[in-house]
mmCIF file of C-alpha atoms in Angstrom:
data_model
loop_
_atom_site.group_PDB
_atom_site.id
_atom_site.type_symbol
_atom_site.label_atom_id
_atom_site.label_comp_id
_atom_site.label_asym_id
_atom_site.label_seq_id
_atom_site.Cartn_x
_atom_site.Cartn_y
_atom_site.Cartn_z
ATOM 1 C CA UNK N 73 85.139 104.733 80.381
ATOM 2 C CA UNK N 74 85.548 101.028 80.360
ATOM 3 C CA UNK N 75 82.736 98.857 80.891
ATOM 4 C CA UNK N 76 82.296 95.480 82.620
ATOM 5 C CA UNK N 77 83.273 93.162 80.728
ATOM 6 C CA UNK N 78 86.612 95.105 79.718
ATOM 7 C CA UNK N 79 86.838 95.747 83.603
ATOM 8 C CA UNK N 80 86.837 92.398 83.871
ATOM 9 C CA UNK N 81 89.668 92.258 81.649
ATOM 10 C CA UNK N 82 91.732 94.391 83.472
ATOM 11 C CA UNK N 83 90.991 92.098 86.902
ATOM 12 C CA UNK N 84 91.725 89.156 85.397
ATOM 13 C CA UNK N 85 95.674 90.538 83.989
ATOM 14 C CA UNK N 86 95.713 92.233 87.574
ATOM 15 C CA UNK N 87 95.678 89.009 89.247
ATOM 16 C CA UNK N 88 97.460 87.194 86.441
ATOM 17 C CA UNK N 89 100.513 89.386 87.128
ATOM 18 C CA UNK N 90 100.340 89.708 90.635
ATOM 19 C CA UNK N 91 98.248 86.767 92.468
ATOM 20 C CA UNK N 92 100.192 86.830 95.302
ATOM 21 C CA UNK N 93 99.581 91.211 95.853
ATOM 22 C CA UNK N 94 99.661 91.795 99.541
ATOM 23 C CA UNK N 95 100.011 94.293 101.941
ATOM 24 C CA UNK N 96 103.812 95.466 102.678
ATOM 25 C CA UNK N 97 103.942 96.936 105.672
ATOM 26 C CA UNK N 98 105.386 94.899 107.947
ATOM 27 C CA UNK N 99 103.484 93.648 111.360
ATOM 28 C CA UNK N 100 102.489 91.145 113.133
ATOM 29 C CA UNK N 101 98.999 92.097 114.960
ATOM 30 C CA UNK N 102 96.258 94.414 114.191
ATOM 31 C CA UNK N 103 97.912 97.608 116.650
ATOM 32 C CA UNK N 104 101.260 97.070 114.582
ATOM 33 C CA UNK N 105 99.264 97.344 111.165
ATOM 34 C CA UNK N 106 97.401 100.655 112.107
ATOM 35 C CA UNK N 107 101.005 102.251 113.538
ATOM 36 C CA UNK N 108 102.700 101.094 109.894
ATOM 37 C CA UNK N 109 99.835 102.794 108.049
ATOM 38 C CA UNK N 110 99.710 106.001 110.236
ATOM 39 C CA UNK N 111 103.528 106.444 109.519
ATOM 40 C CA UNK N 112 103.238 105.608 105.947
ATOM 41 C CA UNK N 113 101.180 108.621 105.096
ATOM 42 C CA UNK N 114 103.284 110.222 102.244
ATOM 43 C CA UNK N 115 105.734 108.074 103.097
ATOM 44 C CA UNK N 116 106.689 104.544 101.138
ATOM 45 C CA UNK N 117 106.209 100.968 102.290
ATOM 46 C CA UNK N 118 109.456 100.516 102.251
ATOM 47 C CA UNK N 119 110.846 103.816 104.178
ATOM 48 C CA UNK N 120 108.245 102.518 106.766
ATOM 49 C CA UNK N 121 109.714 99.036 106.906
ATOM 50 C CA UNK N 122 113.081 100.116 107.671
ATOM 51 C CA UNK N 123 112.480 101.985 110.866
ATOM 52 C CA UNK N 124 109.087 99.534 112.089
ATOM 53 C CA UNK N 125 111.397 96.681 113.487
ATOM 54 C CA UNK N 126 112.840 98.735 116.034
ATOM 55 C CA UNK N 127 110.036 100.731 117.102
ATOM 56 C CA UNK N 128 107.527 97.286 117.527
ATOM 57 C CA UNK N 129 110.786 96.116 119.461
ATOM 58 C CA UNK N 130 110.118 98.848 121.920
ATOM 59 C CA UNK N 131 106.554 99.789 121.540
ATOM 60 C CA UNK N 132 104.501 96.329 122.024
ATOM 61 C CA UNK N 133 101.142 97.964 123.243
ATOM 62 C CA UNK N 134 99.287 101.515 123.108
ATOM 63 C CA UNK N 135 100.274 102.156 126.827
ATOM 64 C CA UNK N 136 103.893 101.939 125.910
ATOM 65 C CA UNK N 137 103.499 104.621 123.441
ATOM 66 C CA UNK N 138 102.034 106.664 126.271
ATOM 67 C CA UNK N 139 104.827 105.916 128.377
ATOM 68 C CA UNK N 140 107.282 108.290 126.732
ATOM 69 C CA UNK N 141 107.647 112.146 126.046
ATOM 70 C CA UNK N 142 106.390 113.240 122.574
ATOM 71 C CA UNK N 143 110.019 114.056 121.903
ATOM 72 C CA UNK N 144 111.447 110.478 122.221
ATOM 73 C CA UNK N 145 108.528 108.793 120.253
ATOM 74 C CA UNK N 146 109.504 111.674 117.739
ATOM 75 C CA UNK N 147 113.195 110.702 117.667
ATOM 76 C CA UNK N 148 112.308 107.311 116.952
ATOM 77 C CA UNK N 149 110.593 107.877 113.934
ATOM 78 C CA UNK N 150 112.522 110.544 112.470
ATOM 79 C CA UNK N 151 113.375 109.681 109.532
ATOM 80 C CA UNK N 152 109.649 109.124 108.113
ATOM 81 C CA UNK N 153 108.252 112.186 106.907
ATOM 82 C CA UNK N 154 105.833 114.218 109.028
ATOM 83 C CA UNK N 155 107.371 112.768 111.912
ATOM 84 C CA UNK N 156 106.647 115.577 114.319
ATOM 85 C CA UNK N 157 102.620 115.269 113.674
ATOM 86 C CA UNK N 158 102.550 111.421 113.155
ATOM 87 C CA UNK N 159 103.675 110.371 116.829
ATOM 88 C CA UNK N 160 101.246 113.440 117.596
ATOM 89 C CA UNK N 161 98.132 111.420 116.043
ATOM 90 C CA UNK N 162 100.292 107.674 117.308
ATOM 91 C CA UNK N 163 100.041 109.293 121.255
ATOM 92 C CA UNK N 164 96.699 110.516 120.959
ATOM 93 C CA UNK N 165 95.243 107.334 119.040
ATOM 94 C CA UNK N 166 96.577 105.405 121.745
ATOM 95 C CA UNK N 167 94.890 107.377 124.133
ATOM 96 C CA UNK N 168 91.481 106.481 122.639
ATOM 97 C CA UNK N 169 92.036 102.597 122.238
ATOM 98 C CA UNK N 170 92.583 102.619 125.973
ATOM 99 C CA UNK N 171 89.751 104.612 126.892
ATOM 100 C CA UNK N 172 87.124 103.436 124.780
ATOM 101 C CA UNK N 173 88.142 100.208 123.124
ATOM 102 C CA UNK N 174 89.778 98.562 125.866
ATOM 103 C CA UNK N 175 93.089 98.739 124.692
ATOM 104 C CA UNK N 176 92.192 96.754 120.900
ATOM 105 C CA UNK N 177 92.146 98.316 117.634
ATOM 106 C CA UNK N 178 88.049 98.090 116.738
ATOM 107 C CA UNK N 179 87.267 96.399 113.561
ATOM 108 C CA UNK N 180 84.844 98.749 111.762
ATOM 109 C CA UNK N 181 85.712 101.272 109.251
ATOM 110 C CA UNK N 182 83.385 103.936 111.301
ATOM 111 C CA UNK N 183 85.373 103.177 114.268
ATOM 112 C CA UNK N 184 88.460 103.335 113.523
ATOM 113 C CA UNK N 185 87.932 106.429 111.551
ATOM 114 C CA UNK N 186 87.544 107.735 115.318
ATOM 115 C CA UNK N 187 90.838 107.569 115.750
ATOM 116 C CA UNK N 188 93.917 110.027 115.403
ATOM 117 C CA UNK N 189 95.162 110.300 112.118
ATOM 118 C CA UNK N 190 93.245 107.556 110.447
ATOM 119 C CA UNK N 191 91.509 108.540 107.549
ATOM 120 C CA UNK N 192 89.234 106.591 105.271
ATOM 121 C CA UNK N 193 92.372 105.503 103.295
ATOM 122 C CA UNK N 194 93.902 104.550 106.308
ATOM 123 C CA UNK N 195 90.186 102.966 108.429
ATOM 124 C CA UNK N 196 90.221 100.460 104.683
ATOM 125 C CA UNK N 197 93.266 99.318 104.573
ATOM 126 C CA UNK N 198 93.075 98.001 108.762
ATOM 127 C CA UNK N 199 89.805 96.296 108.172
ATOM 128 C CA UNK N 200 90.354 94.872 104.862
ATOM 129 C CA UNK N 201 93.638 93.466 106.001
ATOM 130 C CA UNK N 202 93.582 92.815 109.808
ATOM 131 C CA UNK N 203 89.871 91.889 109.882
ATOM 132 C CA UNK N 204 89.046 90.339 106.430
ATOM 133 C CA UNK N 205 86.328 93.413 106.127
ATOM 134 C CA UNK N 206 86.005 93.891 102.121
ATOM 135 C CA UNK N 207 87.505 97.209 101.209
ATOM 136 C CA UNK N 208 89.141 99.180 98.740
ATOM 137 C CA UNK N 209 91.497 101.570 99.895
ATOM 138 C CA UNK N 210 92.564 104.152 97.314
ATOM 139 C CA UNK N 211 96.490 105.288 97.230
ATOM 140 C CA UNK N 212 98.154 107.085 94.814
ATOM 141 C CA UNK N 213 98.646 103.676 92.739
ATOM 142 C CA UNK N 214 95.056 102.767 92.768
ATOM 143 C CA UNK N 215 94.039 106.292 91.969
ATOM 144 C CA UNK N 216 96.564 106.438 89.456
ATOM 145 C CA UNK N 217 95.532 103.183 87.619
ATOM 146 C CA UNK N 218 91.918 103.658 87.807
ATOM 147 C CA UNK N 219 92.196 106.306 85.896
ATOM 148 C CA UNK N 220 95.030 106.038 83.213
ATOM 149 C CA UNK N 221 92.623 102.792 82.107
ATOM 150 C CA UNK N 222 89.330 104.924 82.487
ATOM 151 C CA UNK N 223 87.882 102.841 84.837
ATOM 152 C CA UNK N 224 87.141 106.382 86.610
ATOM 153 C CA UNK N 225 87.562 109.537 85.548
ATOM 154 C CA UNK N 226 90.532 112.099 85.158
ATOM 155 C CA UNK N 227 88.472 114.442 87.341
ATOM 156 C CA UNK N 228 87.420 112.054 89.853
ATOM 157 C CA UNK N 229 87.826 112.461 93.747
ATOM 158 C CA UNK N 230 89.400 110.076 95.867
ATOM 159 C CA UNK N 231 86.153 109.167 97.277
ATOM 160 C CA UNK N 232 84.312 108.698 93.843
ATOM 161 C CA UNK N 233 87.158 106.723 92.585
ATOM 162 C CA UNK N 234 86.424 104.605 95.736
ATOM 163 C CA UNK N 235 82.997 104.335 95.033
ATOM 164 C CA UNK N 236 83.175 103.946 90.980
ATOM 165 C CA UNK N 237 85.614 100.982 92.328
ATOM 166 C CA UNK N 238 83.152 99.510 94.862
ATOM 167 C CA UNK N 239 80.134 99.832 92.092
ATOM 168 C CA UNK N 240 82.261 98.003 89.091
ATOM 169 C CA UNK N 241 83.927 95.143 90.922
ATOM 170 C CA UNK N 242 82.558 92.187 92.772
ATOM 171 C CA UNK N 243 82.590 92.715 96.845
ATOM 172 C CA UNK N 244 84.025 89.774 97.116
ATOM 173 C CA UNK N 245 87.092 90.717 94.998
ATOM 174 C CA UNK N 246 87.837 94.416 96.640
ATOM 175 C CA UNK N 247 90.488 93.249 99.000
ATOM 176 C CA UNK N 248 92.456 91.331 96.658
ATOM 177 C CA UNK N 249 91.909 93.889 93.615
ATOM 178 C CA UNK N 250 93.023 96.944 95.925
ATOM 179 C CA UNK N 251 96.032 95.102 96.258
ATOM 180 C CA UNK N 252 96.990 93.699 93.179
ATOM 181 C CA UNK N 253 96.187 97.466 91.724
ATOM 182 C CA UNK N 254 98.744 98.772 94.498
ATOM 183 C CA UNK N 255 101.691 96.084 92.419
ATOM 184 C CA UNK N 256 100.275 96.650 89.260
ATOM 185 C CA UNK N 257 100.827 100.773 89.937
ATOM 186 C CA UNK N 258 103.844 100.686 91.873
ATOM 187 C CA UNK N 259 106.094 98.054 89.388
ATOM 188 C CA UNK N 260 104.231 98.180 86.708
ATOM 189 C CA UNK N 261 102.101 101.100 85.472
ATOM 190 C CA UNK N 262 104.566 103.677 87.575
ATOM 191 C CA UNK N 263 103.894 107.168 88.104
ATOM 192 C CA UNK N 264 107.142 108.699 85.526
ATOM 193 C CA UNK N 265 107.866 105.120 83.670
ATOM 194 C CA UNK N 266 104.607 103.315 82.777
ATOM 195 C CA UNK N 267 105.783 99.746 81.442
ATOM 196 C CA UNK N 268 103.172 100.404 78.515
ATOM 197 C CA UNK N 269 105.375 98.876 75.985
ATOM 198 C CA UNK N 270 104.988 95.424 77.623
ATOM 199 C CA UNK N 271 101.219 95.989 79.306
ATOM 200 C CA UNK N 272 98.856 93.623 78.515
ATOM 201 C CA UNK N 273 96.520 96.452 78.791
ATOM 202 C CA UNK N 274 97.669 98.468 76.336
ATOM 203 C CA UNK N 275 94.945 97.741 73.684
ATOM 204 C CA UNK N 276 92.159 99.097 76.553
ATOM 205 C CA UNK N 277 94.345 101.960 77.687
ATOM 206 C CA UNK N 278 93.895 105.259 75.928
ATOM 207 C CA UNK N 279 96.899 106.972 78.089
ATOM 208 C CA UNK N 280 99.142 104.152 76.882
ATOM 209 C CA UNK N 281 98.359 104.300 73.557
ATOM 210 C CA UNK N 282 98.795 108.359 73.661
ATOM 211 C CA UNK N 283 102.672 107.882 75.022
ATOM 212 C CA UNK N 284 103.242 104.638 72.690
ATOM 213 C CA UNK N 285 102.714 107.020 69.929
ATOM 214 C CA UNK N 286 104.599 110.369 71.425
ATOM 215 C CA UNK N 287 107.606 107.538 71.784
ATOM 216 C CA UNK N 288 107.418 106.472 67.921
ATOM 217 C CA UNK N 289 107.098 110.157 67.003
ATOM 218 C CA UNK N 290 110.259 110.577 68.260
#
């Protein structure tokens, strides 16, 4: 396991290599931003982008969601995986921000983990990135990065990577870190085709150094 001050290492090449790490999903507003994260479950960024333009051309508000059969919302999304249950969870969601948040999407984690098929993944990302709440959502990337440079462990949950995440860095850097971990693990340290030959980690990462040497053996 790393400790802080090689942590702190790993922050500073993190935002070295990507200051500019955002989110990707396209919207405008708050209600756009929890749609695009709904339909990106198991589904990439940029899958998500391609069919979002259209549907916030049509669907501007949580009543006009409701204003359609299940079966044209699900035609409209088809071509994002789990289509069938995600305008399921984008009808019912919209159900609740009418009838008990007055048509807004609520700014707390707790709340809008009340919602349809927003998890805590999911309840992170909206308030660290519509509402400036600090958070660390944990994707695949994150996940994935945390623990090829033991920050967590190999046998780590989702959640404890969270909170391993949330105990090592500084609150004030968990938005920005969540993000630049998302770049750093999606063009960078990918899932089949780590860039370990060029990381500037590579003297810190254990997992790196173990296919470095598999590569030379060969």
């Amino acid at each position: 396991m790393l400790n802080k001050k090689q942590i702190r290492e790993c922050l500073d090449v993190f935002e070295d290599m990507f200051p500019d790490a955002e989110c990707e999903l396209t919207h405008k507003n708050p209600f756009e931003l929890l749609v695009a994260v709904v339909l990106s479950a198991q589904a990439t960024d940029a899958l998500v982008n391609k069919v979002t333009p259209q549907l916030f051309k049509k669907y501007k508000s949580p009543e006009d969601y409701l204003a359609v059969p299940l079966e044209e919302l699900q035609h409209d999304i088809k071509s994002i995986g789990l289509y069938r249950n995600k305008a399921k969870n984008i009808q019912k969601l919209s159900h609740t921000l009418i009838d008990k948040f007055n048509g807004k999407v609520p700014s707390t984690k707790q709340e809008l983990e009340s919602l349809a098929g927003v998890g805590r993944k999911t309840a992170n990302v909206v308030a660290s990135v519509a509402f400036d709440e600090p958070a660390i959502a944990v994707d695949t990337h994150v996940e994935r990065v945390s623990k090829r440079l033991a920050i967590c462990r190999y046998k780590d949950s989702v959640l404890e990577v969270e909170k391993t995440l949330m105990r090592q860095l500084p609150k004030e850097e968990w938005s920005d870190t969540h993000h630049r971990m998302i770049f750093f693990g999606r063009y960078h340290c990918k899932a089949q085709r780590p860039n370990c030959e060029e990381c500037q980690l590579l003297h810190l990462c254990r997992e790196g150094q173990k296919r470095m040497r598999k590569k030379e053996r060969k």
